[in-house]
Structure formats: C-alpha cells, structure tokens
Tab-separated table of C-alpha atoms in Angstrom:
chain	number	residue	atom	x	y	z
A	1	MET	CA	46.049	151.815	175.246
A	2	ILE	CA	46.378	150.049	172.196
A	3	ASP	CA	48.635	151.395	168.982
A	4	LYS	CA	48.853	149.589	165.947
A	5	THR	CA	50.626	151.935	164.024
A	6	LEU	CA	54.539	151.618	163.146
A	7	ALA	CA	56.490	153.723	162.221
A	8	SER	CA	57.881	151.727	158.870
A	9	ALA	CA	57.222	149.076	156.366
A	10	ALA	CA	60.232	147.153	157.438
A	11	ALA	CA	59.735	147.315	161.291
A	12	ALA	CA	55.739	145.335	160.319
A	13	LEU	CA	57.562	142.514	158.479
A	14	ALA	CA	60.645	142.630	159.863
A	15	ASP	CA	59.663	138.619	161.331
A	16	VAL	CA	58.324	137.320	158.649
A	17	ARG	CA	60.570	133.689	158.542
A	18	ASP	CA	61.014	131.412	155.747
A	19	GLY	CA	58.429	129.152	154.562
A	20	ALA	CA	55.299	131.660	155.539
A	21	THR	CA	52.148	132.134	153.441
A	22	VAL	CA	51.906	135.536	152.760
A	23	MET	CA	48.219	136.587	151.343
A	24	ILE	CA	48.908	139.791	149.275
A	25	GLY	CA	46.115	142.064	148.436
A	26	GLY	CA	45.141	143.356	144.820
A	27	PHE	CA	43.392	143.081	141.398
A	28	GLY	CA	46.011	144.210	138.999
A	29	THR	CA	46.997	147.083	140.619
A	30	ALA	CA	44.274	148.684	142.850
A	31	GLY	CA	44.639	147.746	146.088
A	32	LEU	CA	48.475	146.603	145.776
A	33	PRO	CA	50.463	147.213	148.530
A	34	HIS	CA	54.017	148.001	146.913
A	35	GLU	CA	55.960	149.378	149.737
A	36	LEU	CA	54.737	146.158	151.748
A	37	ILE	CA	56.222	143.786	148.463
A	38	ASP	CA	59.182	145.594	148.764
A	39	ALA	CA	59.449	145.312	152.603
A	40	LEU	CA	58.772	141.350	152.127
A	41	ILE	CA	61.654	141.391	149.503
A	42	ASP	CA	64.040	142.918	151.669
A	43	THR	CA	63.412	140.734	154.583
A	44	GLY	CA	65.408	137.985	152.153
A	45	ALA	CA	62.443	135.204	153.731
A	46	ARG	CA	62.500	132.118	150.628
A	47	ASP	CA	60.243	129.293	150.144
A	48	LEU	CA	57.434	131.573	150.345
A	49	VAL	CA	53.481	130.961	149.803
A	50	VAL	CA	52.049	133.788	148.004
A	51	VAL	CA	48.120	133.554	147.861
A	52	ASN	CA	47.249	136.750	145.046
A	53	ASN	CA	44.604	136.806	142.623
A	54	ASN	CA	47.428	136.926	139.539
A	55	ALA	CA	50.965	136.126	139.641
A	56	GLY	CA	53.263	139.507	139.183
A	57	ASN	CA	53.227	142.182	136.249
A	58	GLY	CA	55.914	143.145	134.985
A	59	ASP	CA	59.837	143.595	136.493
A	60	THR	CA	58.375	145.012	139.921
A	61	GLY	CA	57.047	144.065	143.190
A	62	LEU	CA	55.232	140.506	143.391
A	63	ALA	CA	56.979	140.109	139.746
A	64	ARG	CA	60.663	140.700	141.902
A	65	LEU	CA	60.202	138.662	144.906
A	66	LEU	CA	59.356	135.707	142.431
A	67	ALA	CA	62.237	136.605	139.875
A	68	LEU	CA	64.111	136.486	143.115
A	69	LYS	CA	62.868	132.848	143.409
A	70	ARG	CA	61.454	133.424	146.857
A	71	VAL	CA	58.447	132.049	146.078
A	72	ARG	CA	58.042	128.609	146.146
A	73	LYS	CA	54.335	128.079	145.110
A	74	MET	CA	51.224	130.806	144.048
A	75	ILE	CA	48.076	130.230	144.961
A	76	CYS	CA	45.836	132.513	142.203
A	77	SER	CA	43.118	132.489	140.299
A	78	PHE	CA	44.913	134.516	137.048
A	79	PRO	CA	48.236	134.006	136.537
A	80	ARG	CA	49.067	134.850	133.051
A	81	GLN	CA	48.712	137.848	131.809
A	82	ALA	CA	50.961	140.122	129.180
A	83	ASP	CA	53.674	140.945	131.552
A	84	SER	CA	53.975	138.246	133.328
A	85	HIS	CA	56.806	137.113	132.321
A	86	HIS	CA	58.694	136.321	135.586
A	87	PHE	CA	55.918	134.176	137.046
A	88	ASP	CA	55.958	132.112	133.495
A	89	ALA	CA	59.601	131.617	132.926
A	90	LEU	CA	59.260	130.273	136.148
A	91	TYR	CA	56.352	127.802	135.619
A	92	ARG	CA	57.754	126.794	131.948
A	93	ALA	CA	60.723	125.950	134.028
A	94	GLY	CA	59.250	123.488	136.816
A	95	GLN	CA	60.684	126.031	139.071
A	96	ILE	CA	57.497	126.768	141.031
A	97	GLU	CA	54.671	125.186	142.351
A	98	LEU	CA	51.014	126.691	140.997
A	99	GLU	CA	47.238	125.795	142.721
A	100	LEU	CA	45.044	127.317	140.356
A	101	VAL	CA	41.619	128.884	141.908
A	102	PRO	CA	38.503	129.960	140.712
A	103	GLN	CA	38.814	133.568	142.041
A	104	GLY	CA	35.475	133.340	143.668
A	105	ASN	CA	36.435	130.073	145.439
A	106	LEU	CA	39.869	132.131	146.211
A	107	ALA	CA	38.177	134.910	147.731
A	108	GLU	CA	35.546	132.125	149.244
A	109	ARG	CA	38.214	130.254	150.787
A	110	ILE	CA	40.074	133.373	152.313
A	111	ARG	CA	36.702	133.921	153.610
A	112	ALA	CA	36.391	130.751	155.276
A	113	ALA	CA	39.527	131.033	157.224
A	114	GLY	CA	38.730	134.146	158.929
A	115	ALA	CA	35.538	132.834	159.962
A	116	GLY	CA	36.559	129.710	161.312
A	117	ILE	CA	34.786	127.778	158.393
A	118	GLY	CA	36.633	124.215	158.241
A	119	GLY	CA	35.498	123.011	154.353
A	120	PHE	CA	32.307	124.449	152.247
A	121	PHE	CA	30.745	123.054	149.079
A	122	THR	CA	30.878	125.296	146.318
A	123	PRO	CA	28.769	124.630	142.583
A	124	THR	CA	31.852	126.966	141.187
A	125	GLY	CA	34.538	124.178	139.621
A	126	TYR	CA	32.116	121.089	139.775
A	127	GLY	CA	33.025	118.620	136.523
A	128	THR	CA	35.792	120.572	135.646
A	129	THR	CA	39.034	119.561	135.944
A	130	LEU	CA	40.035	122.008	139.261
A	131	ALA	CA	37.150	119.845	140.846
A	132	LYS	CA	39.816	116.638	139.839
A	133	GLY	CA	40.243	114.798	143.230
A	134	LYS	CA	38.154	116.993	145.632
A	135	GLU	CA	35.606	115.801	147.480
A	136	THR	CA	32.224	116.294	145.469
A	137	ARG	CA	28.280	116.321	146.615
A	138	LEU	CA	24.813	116.203	145.435
A	139	ILE	CA	23.198	118.741	147.124
A	140	ASP	CA	19.036	119.202	145.924
A	141	GLY	CA	19.988	117.563	142.551
A	142	ARG	CA	22.733	120.387	141.611
A	143	GLY	CA	26.693	119.047	141.551
A	144	PHE	CA	28.734	121.130	144.386
A	145	VAL	CA	33.023	120.628	145.062
A	146	LEU	CA	34.230	120.862	148.863
A	147	GLU	CA	36.763	123.583	149.102
A	148	SER	CA	39.024	124.104	152.398
A	149	PRO	CA	40.112	127.399	154.201
A	150	ILE	CA	43.064	128.874	153.359
A	151	HIS	CA	44.949	130.656	155.693
A	152	GLY	CA	47.755	133.145	156.015
A	153	ASP	CA	50.746	133.768	158.570
A	154	PHE	CA	50.906	137.336	157.244
A	155	ALA	CA	48.081	139.578	155.149
A	156	LEU	CA	49.235	142.404	153.156
A	157	ILE	CA	46.550	144.799	152.151
A	158	ARG	CA	46.422	148.390	151.129
A	159	ALA	CA	43.571	150.332	152.600
A	160	GLU	CA	42.495	154.208	152.532
A	161	LYS	CA	42.653	155.370	156.161
A	162	GLY	CA	43.052	153.704	159.486
A	163	ASP	CA	43.241	154.702	163.184
A	164	ARG	CA	45.433	152.995	166.080
A	165	TRP	CA	42.926	150.603	166.624
A	166	GLY	CA	43.700	149.259	163.431
A	167	ASN	CA	40.148	149.704	161.475
A	168	LEU	CA	40.408	150.346	157.877
A	169	THR	CA	38.373	151.983	155.141
A	170	TYR	CA	39.355	151.341	151.439
A	171	ARG	CA	38.781	154.005	148.385
A	172	MET	CA	36.945	152.265	145.503
A	173	THR	CA	37.484	148.956	143.666
A	174	ALA	CA	40.919	149.144	145.676
A	175	ARG	CA	39.001	147.098	148.334
A	176	ASN	CA	38.931	143.448	146.424
A	177	PHE	CA	40.719	140.919	148.429
A	178	GLY	CA	41.671	143.663	151.446
A	179	PRO	CA	39.127	142.527	153.975
A	180	VAL	CA	38.640	139.392	153.644
A	181	MET	CA	42.587	137.980	153.770
A	182	ALA	CA	42.659	140.874	157.310
A	183	MET	CA	40.456	138.034	158.501
A	184	ALA	CA	42.351	135.005	157.189
A	185	ALA	CA	46.147	135.936	158.283
A	186	LYS	CA	47.589	135.415	161.752
A	187	VAL	CA	49.095	139.151	161.250
A	188	THR	CA	47.738	141.307	159.226
A	189	VAL	CA	49.835	143.989	157.824
A	190	ALA	CA	47.353	147.006	156.249
A	191	THR	CA	48.941	150.323	154.145
A	192	VAL	CA	46.791	153.493	154.541
A	193	HIS	CA	47.399	156.726	153.884
A	194	GLU	CA	46.664	158.651	156.883
A	195	VAL	CA	46.025	157.383	160.091
A	196	VAL	CA	43.192	159.368	162.012
A	197	GLU	CA	42.282	160.417	165.760
A	198	LEU	CA	40.382	157.488	167.182
A	199	GLY	CA	36.920	158.199	166.624
A	200	ALA	CA	37.413	160.204	163.648
A	201	LEU	CA	36.153	157.521	161.322
A	202	ASP	CA	32.593	157.837	161.176
A	203	PRO	CA	31.930	153.813	162.873
A	204	GLU	CA	29.010	153.060	159.765
A	205	SER	CA	31.919	153.600	156.938
A	206	VAL	CA	34.605	151.210	158.812
A	207	VAL	CA	34.735	148.090	156.473
A	208	THR	CA	37.400	145.284	158.113
A	209	PRO	CA	37.156	146.281	162.338
A	210	GLY	CA	40.320	146.753	163.981
A	211	LEU	CA	40.359	143.606	166.011
A	212	PHE	CA	41.126	142.095	162.153
A	213	VAL	CA	44.453	143.652	162.172
A	214	GLN	CA	47.555	143.932	164.033
A	215	ARG	CA	50.097	146.365	162.119
A	216	LEU	CA	49.349	149.686	159.623
A	217	VAL	CA	51.771	151.893	158.257
A	218	ARG	CA	51.379	155.018	157.051
A	219	VAL	CA	52.487	155.573	153.550
A	220	ASP	CA	52.583	158.716	151.263
A	221	ARG	CA	49.449	158.726	148.723
A	222	VAL	CA	50.938	157.527	145.094
A	223	ALA	CA	48.510	157.231	142.302
A	224	THR	CA	47.704	153.758	141.458
A	225	THR	CA	48.851	154.006	137.729
A	226	ALA	CA	47.571	151.659	135.059
A	227	GLY	CA	49.209	147.638	135.205
A	228	GLY	CA	47.708	144.140	135.041
A	229	PHE	CA	46.384	143.168	131.906
A	230	LYS	CA	43.624	142.447	129.294
A	231	GLN	CA	42.078	139.254	130.360
A	232	ALA	CA	41.677	136.494	127.579
A	233	ALA	CA	38.776	134.942	127.968
B	1	MET	CA	35.281	138.061	112.411
B	2	ASN	CA	38.711	135.856	111.084
B	3	ALA	CA	37.761	133.039	110.205
B	4	PRO	CA	37.768	131.970	106.429
B	5	ASN	CA	34.504	131.416	104.162
B	6	PRO	CA	34.187	128.518	103.588
B	7	SER	CA	32.429	128.139	99.879
B	8	THR	CA	29.042	127.310	101.766
B	9	LEU	CA	28.927	130.488	103.035
B	10	ALA	CA	29.268	132.336	99.907
B	11	GLY	CA	26.244	135.055	99.837
B	12	VAL	CA	25.653	135.232	103.698
B	13	THR	CA	26.292	138.130	105.356
B	14	ARG	CA	27.609	137.365	108.335
B	15	TRP	CA	26.935	139.655	111.625
B	16	THR	CA	29.742	142.116	113.034
B	17	ARG	CA	30.453	142.187	116.024
B	18	ASP	CA	28.731	144.954	116.697
B	19	GLN	CA	25.485	144.000	115.442
B	20	ILE	CA	25.847	140.828	117.663
B	21	ALA	CA	26.536	143.172	120.704
B	22	ARG	CA	23.501	144.652	119.921
B	23	ARG	CA	21.425	141.581	118.939
B	24	VAL	CA	22.655	140.670	123.087
B	25	ALA	CA	21.755	144.208	124.269
B	26	GLN	CA	18.602	143.709	122.656
B	27	ASP	CA	17.741	140.235	125.295
B	28	ILE	CA	18.579	142.359	127.984
B	29	PRO	CA	15.457	143.680	129.920
B	30	ASP	CA	14.934	146.965	131.763
B	31	GLY	CA	16.170	146.209	135.534
B	32	ALA	CA	18.241	143.816	134.795
B	33	VAL	CA	21.708	143.122	136.782
B	34	VAL	CA	24.476	141.668	134.204
B	35	ASN	CA	27.775	141.006	134.352
B	36	LEU	CA	29.567	141.422	130.676
B	37	GLY	CA	32.622	139.105	130.445
B	38	ILE	CA	36.383	140.988	129.168
B	39	GLY	CA	36.361	140.876	125.280
B	40	LEU	CA	33.567	140.702	122.500
B	41	PRO	CA	30.728	141.049	126.020
B	42	THR	CA	32.243	144.068	126.600
B	43	ALA	CA	30.975	145.900	123.629
B	44	VAL	CA	27.275	144.802	124.755
B	45	ALA	CA	27.165	148.084	127.367
B	46	ASN	CA	27.094	150.023	124.376
B	47	HIS	CA	24.143	148.908	123.232
B	48	LEU	CA	22.152	149.013	126.202
B	49	GLY	CA	20.203	152.573	125.143
B	50	ALA	CA	18.918	155.489	127.374
B	51	ASP	CA	15.726	153.759	128.070
B	52	LYS	CA	16.396	150.530	129.834
B	53	GLU	CA	18.222	150.736	133.517
B	54	VAL	CA	20.725	147.898	132.920
B	55	VAL	CA	22.948	147.448	136.146
B	56	LEU	CA	26.133	146.451	135.521
B	57	HIS	CA	28.590	144.187	137.635
B	58	SER	CA	32.354	143.881	137.536
B	59	GLU	CA	33.811	140.339	140.031
B	60	ASN	CA	36.335	143.097	141.372
B	61	GLY	CA	33.645	144.932	143.504
B	62	VAL	CA	31.677	147.183	142.369
B	63	ILE	CA	27.950	147.639	141.006
B	64	GLY	CA	26.654	150.515	139.154
B	65	MET	CA	29.788	150.390	136.408
B	66	GLY	CA	29.712	153.690	134.534
B	67	PRO	CA	31.068	154.002	130.749
B	68	ALA	CA	34.918	154.642	130.709
B	69	PRO	CA	35.777	158.126	131.858
B	70	ALA	CA	37.138	160.859	129.535
B	71	SER	CA	41.121	160.693	128.890
B	72	GLY	CA	43.438	162.400	131.429
B	73	ASP	CA	40.164	161.441	134.567
B	74	GLU	CA	41.236	157.564	134.906
B	75	ASP	CA	41.879	156.723	138.583
B	76	TYR	CA	43.569	153.585	138.273
B	77	ASP	CA	41.461	152.626	141.978
B	78	LEU	CA	38.521	152.478	139.712
B	79	ILE	CA	38.653	149.562	137.534
B	80	ASN	CA	36.504	146.514	135.763
B	81	ALA	CA	37.470	143.095	135.958
B	82	GLY	CA	39.801	143.952	132.355
B	83	LYS	CA	41.799	146.141	134.653
B	84	GLN	CA	40.012	149.116	132.434
B	85	PRO	CA	39.354	152.589	134.023
B	86	VAL	CA	35.721	152.622	134.567
B	87	THR	CA	33.101	155.093	136.447
B	88	LEU	CA	30.261	154.812	139.045
B	89	LEU	CA	26.828	155.688	138.427
B	90	PRO	CA	24.580	157.344	141.113
B	91	GLY	CA	23.509	154.554	142.731
B	92	GLY	CA	26.824	152.389	142.298
B	93	CYS	CA	28.695	151.141	145.073
B	94	PHE	CA	31.745	148.810	145.916
B	95	PHE	CA	32.192	145.885	148.460
B	96	HIS	CA	35.428	142.890	148.674
B	97	HIS	CA	35.379	139.718	146.597
B	98	ALA	CA	33.565	137.397	148.707
B	99	ASP	CA	30.588	139.565	148.931
B	100	SER	CA	31.311	140.054	144.603
B	101	PHE	CA	31.671	136.246	144.187
B	102	ALA	CA	28.073	135.971	146.757
B	103	MET	CA	26.135	137.905	144.141
B	104	MET	CA	26.816	135.420	141.071
B	105	ARG	CA	26.509	132.119	143.226
B	106	GLY	CA	24.147	133.111	145.715
B	107	GLY	CA	22.084	133.458	142.580
B	108	HIS	CA	21.770	137.732	142.803
B	109	LEU	CA	22.860	138.487	139.143
B	110	ASP	CA	20.352	137.983	136.553
B	111	ILE	CA	22.904	137.682	133.277
B	112	CYS	CA	26.258	136.985	132.393
B	113	VAL	CA	27.811	137.372	129.173
B	114	LEU	CA	30.749	135.548	128.264
B	115	GLY	CA	33.329	134.268	125.299
B	116	ALA	CA	34.277	130.808	124.511
B	117	PHE	CA	35.942	128.446	122.876
B	118	GLN	CA	33.292	125.601	122.816
B	119	VAL	CA	29.511	125.481	123.595
B	120	SER	CA	28.551	121.866	123.102
B	121	ALA	CA	24.217	121.131	122.704
B	122	ALA	CA	23.852	120.608	126.571
B	123	GLY	CA	24.797	124.285	127.093
B	124	ASP	CA	28.846	123.110	128.910
B	125	LEU	CA	30.755	125.810	127.943
B	126	ALA	CA	34.953	125.996	127.253
B	127	ASN	CA	36.377	129.238	127.816
B	128	TRP	CA	39.617	129.388	130.148
B	129	HIS	CA	41.948	126.821	128.642
B	130	THR	CA	42.898	125.489	125.500
B	131	GLY	CA	44.388	122.219	127.368
B	132	ALA	CA	47.961	123.515	125.583
B	133	PRO	CA	50.911	122.036	126.982
B	134	ASP	CA	52.783	125.302	127.822
B	135	ALA	CA	49.922	127.359	128.119
B	136	ILE	CA	49.671	129.246	131.517
B	137	PRO	CA	46.565	127.764	132.655
B	138	ALA	CA	44.512	131.002	133.542
B	139	VAL	CA	40.425	130.976	135.179
B	140	GLY	CA	39.860	134.352	136.824
B	141	GLY	CA	36.305	134.591	137.525
B	142	ALA	CA	34.828	132.616	134.664
B	143	MET	CA	33.893	129.595	136.245
B	144	ASP	CA	32.332	131.311	139.402
B	145	LEU	CA	30.403	133.539	136.546
B	146	ALA	CA	29.628	130.948	134.474
B	147	ILE	CA	28.083	128.671	137.138
B	148	GLY	CA	26.807	131.290	139.299
B	149	ALA	CA	24.729	133.883	137.167
B	150	LYS	CA	20.787	133.298	136.566
B	151	LYS	CA	20.989	132.827	132.963
B	152	THR	CA	24.616	132.872	130.827
B	153	LEU	CA	24.891	134.040	127.215
B	154	VAL	CA	27.550	133.600	125.145
B	155	MET	CA	28.870	135.649	122.784
B	156	MET	CA	31.245	134.079	119.955
B	157	ASP	CA	32.229	133.413	116.411
B	158	TYR	CA	30.665	130.580	115.225
B	159	LEU	CA	33.524	128.594	113.643
B	160	THR	CA	37.135	128.402	114.496
B	161	LYS	CA	39.594	129.690	111.928
B	162	GLY	CA	40.054	126.617	111.019
B	163	GLY	CA	36.419	126.404	110.168
B	164	GLU	CA	35.161	124.107	112.605
B	165	ALA	CA	31.864	124.449	114.315
B	166	LYS	CA	32.728	126.019	117.861
B	167	LEU	CA	29.099	124.390	119.220
B	168	VAL	CA	30.097	120.559	119.016
B	169	PRO	CA	27.944	117.463	120.515
B	170	ALA	CA	31.068	117.221	123.818
B	171	CYS	CA	33.552	120.090	124.212
B	172	THR	CA	37.394	118.809	124.193
B	173	TYR	CA	38.484	121.676	126.289
B	174	PRO	CA	38.758	122.135	129.775
B	175	LEU	CA	34.979	123.429	130.757
B	176	THR	CA	34.370	125.853	132.568
B	177	GLY	CA	30.532	124.702	133.862
B	178	LEU	CA	27.904	122.007	133.013
B	179	ALA	CA	25.038	123.063	131.441
B	180	CYS	CA	24.976	126.103	132.383
B	181	VAL	CA	24.913	128.521	128.443
B	182	SER	CA	21.341	128.616	127.948
B	183	ARG	CA	21.528	131.051	124.533
B	184	LEU	CA	24.393	131.246	122.144
B	185	TYR	CA	24.854	134.478	119.363
B	186	SER	CA	27.713	134.298	117.125
B	187	ASP	CA	28.047	135.907	113.073
B	188	LEU	CA	26.152	133.370	111.818
B	189	ALA	CA	22.980	132.548	114.496
B	190	VAL	CA	21.179	132.818	117.762
B	191	ILE	CA	20.842	129.447	118.800
B	192	ASP	CA	19.198	128.879	122.414
B	193	LEU	CA	20.516	125.320	124.399
B	194	ALA	CA	17.963	123.565	126.691
B	195	GLY	CA	17.380	120.422	127.820
B	196	GLY	CA	20.465	119.133	125.210
B	197	HIS	CA	18.452	120.699	122.146
B	198	ALA	CA	19.675	123.629	120.090
B	199	THR	CA	17.128	125.100	118.705
B	200	VAL	CA	18.470	128.655	115.852
B	201	VAL	CA	16.449	131.302	116.740
B	202	ASP	CA	17.749	133.704	114.428
B	203	LEU	CA	19.768	133.079	111.019
B	204	ALA	CA	22.447	135.892	109.862
B	205	PRO	CA	20.848	137.334	106.613
B	206	GLY	CA	21.289	134.410	103.186
B	207	LEU	CA	22.025	131.535	105.860
B	208	SER	CA	19.934	128.245	105.482
B	209	LEU	CA	18.961	126.296	108.479
B	210	ASP	CA	20.457	123.386	106.164
B	211	THR	CA	23.679	125.097	105.724
B	212	LEU	CA	23.770	126.064	109.420
B	213	GLN	CA	23.259	122.299	110.013
B	214	SER	CA	26.444	121.040	107.412
B	215	LEU	CA	28.687	123.316	109.195
B	216	THR	CA	27.543	121.613	113.061
B	217	PRO	CA	28.611	118.235	112.944
B	218	GLY	CA	27.669	115.915	115.043
B	219	ILE	CA	24.570	118.215	116.792
B	220	THR	CA	20.615	118.220	115.452
B	221	LEU	CA	19.914	121.497	115.077
B	222	GLN	CA	15.926	122.506	115.351
B	223	ALA	CA	14.029	125.485	113.761
B	224	ALA	CA	12.767	127.782	116.511
C-alpha cells in the first residue's frame, strides 16, 4: 500500500543533510510552507542552497534560517524587500552568495529540471547583465540565452488538499511555484490542510499528480496574513 | 510628480499621475489581456471603464483580477504581484508560475505597462537596478514582462529629480530588455518609439516640441 503521509514536519525532513539544495515554494506569504521551514531550521542542516522567489521577510521562517547563517547561497528573483534586513545584511557583508534569476527564468529552469530538459533558450535577459557569460544564440533573428535546469534535493511546498498517493490541489495564488518545484526535487514534501480518502479529490482538479510528491504532512489551516513587500520598479 | 520645475517649463501644465494613467487606459482596447506593473502602472486599472472588458494578468498566477477587496475581506492567498490583496472576477482563474510566464514569453499577453528609470530612443528599457554598489539587486518579473508582452508601454516622469531626461540616447543603468518599449507616457509627453525614432504623439498643455527637445539632448524628437 502507498501511504505518503507522515505524522510531522520534523519526520518529513529528518534526512536533510548539510549542503542540500532546498526549494521553498511561496510568493510573498502565499504558499509559503511555514511549518516545513521551521522544521528545516530544527534539523540544524547548514551550508544550504535555497531556491525561493524572495529572500525572507521579517524575522521568522526563511529570514530566520538566513539569520542563523545556515544558507550558503540564495537562488531567487527578488531578494530586496522592505523587510528583508537579514538577507540584506548578509549580502552586504559578503556572507551569502546570490544567484539572481529573472522570475520567469526561475520558474522555467525549475520546470526544466522536473521535465528532464537539459537546458533551454529564452529571450528573457538577453542583452542584460544577467545573461553575462552565458551562451547566446540568434533564432529567427531574435536573441536568446541558454539557461540550465535547477534541480533540488528537497522541495518544500504548501498545498490545500491531498490524499495518501500525494495528489495535490492548491488554493488560489498560493499555487505559484508549488507544481514546478514538486517536479524538480528528489524529495518533495507538501503540507496540506486536509488529507482526504483516495478517490475523494476530483481527478479533474488535481494539479500535482501524486508521483511528484514523496511526503505529505497535514497542518492546521492558519489564515495567510499580510507579508512580503511592495515591489519597487 | 516630484521633478523640480526647470524655468523652461514655466507655463506648462504637467499631466498628473492620474491623467497619465487615464491616457494609457484610453489606448488599451476592449478584450485585451494586460499586465500592469507595480507602482505607477497599477493606477491604469482605475480608468479602464465599464464599457471595456479588459483581462488583467498578474505574474504570480492569476488572470481575470478584479479590484481590491473591501476592508476586512482580504484573503492573502489571493494577491497580485505587489503582494496586495485582490479579487477574482467571474471567468478568472489560477495557474502556476511556469504557465504564468509562458503567457508572456509565448506571446499570449497583449500589453504590459511598466515603470522605468530610463528608456532609450531604440526602446531599450532600464527599470530594475540603479547599479549602485550597495544596492541589493532584485529583478522579479520585469525582464520577462518587458520582452514577453506583444506590446510594452512605459509610464514615468519625463525628468529625473535632477531635471535630466529619462529618455536617453543609450541607457546608463543596467538594462531590463532591448528594443522592447513601443510607447512612453509621461507627465510632459506621449512618445512613440519605433525603429530608433522618437515621435511625439502628445504634448502637455503649454509645452512646445522645441522646449521638450531642449530637455532631451542626444535624441531628435519628431513631430507626429
């Protein structure tokens, strides 16, 4: 019998090792898997490479993981926020590496890893400093940049409902990076607010098929509160 | 509009942000799928009018966005790219990030409206980074939007706070995208950019083309 449900976030992350690449879903606070980030902090794992759209807000969650100096490198599109002071301080002190990736390239590089694509040419970033050092090609007269997939050892995502096979639904814009990150990691851990009987999810509404998910943890629903930032440009 | 009034602009009535937003909205056709960038462009939504059905896209994974919810009805699982709570109109739906950016890169988005630090006569856009040594670089979806939408419109103050034109022969700030801006809306003028030429479509009340030209070194402004 297949049963991917685990009793706790701690049990789901017990095998995270130093140096792991950990993808964390969420855009602002929508879809951010708070319980899993806290459990990641509790593992004590260091030297992590973290993939998330942003670089932490305030003093909790990802910001706390950063403040504890457990992250060697951030791969993200928008680290600068009104309340990203922990990342800002580490970055200015040269204590963290930043790979800045345009948001759509970030999503597509993650998707490419999940889809077994070895690289792809994208027009995004062509002619800019973010394409520096990368192979470029003119295709039908338009400039493209070769981008590589981003693989994860773990993906930590927040979904809405799931079943013991790992099938997932999401809630509104909390879906964001969840489906692509689930595809791209060796071990995908999803929190859901409800674990339902097999067959209870409408098969037409399953967004992430269970084969992309290895572990499922039920967490209480807590209303997502305001967070994140007002983007500058 | 914070730019100081150079003496050359005495007698000129600059367009307000709201007036610029209304001008952009006038150019958005019924049925268009549109992404409004964070900052100035967000105000365009207030002027689209009930006679038009315009579908608003936000890169975090929603299309068919409605106005901000009433106070107390905010749901922070339903936000726009600026992390502000929004609503969903009938017909709207959600999708993941890779699909959301495929909508841009794949040429399915009709118009995006972005802010700018600088725009060049060739339509190059700089809007994500000043290049200052202590600045934390952050790009978000700007590069994908700028080159992905079928048409990229820019809204900005024409002059910097120091009185220099932000329409420049070549951008000195780090680029967002090459040759992507087709029209520029500002407090002083509306300017079309095509084939390296800058064509003035509209001038603020009291402003002459000669005066605008004198504020815009290195570029030959053409009359429409």
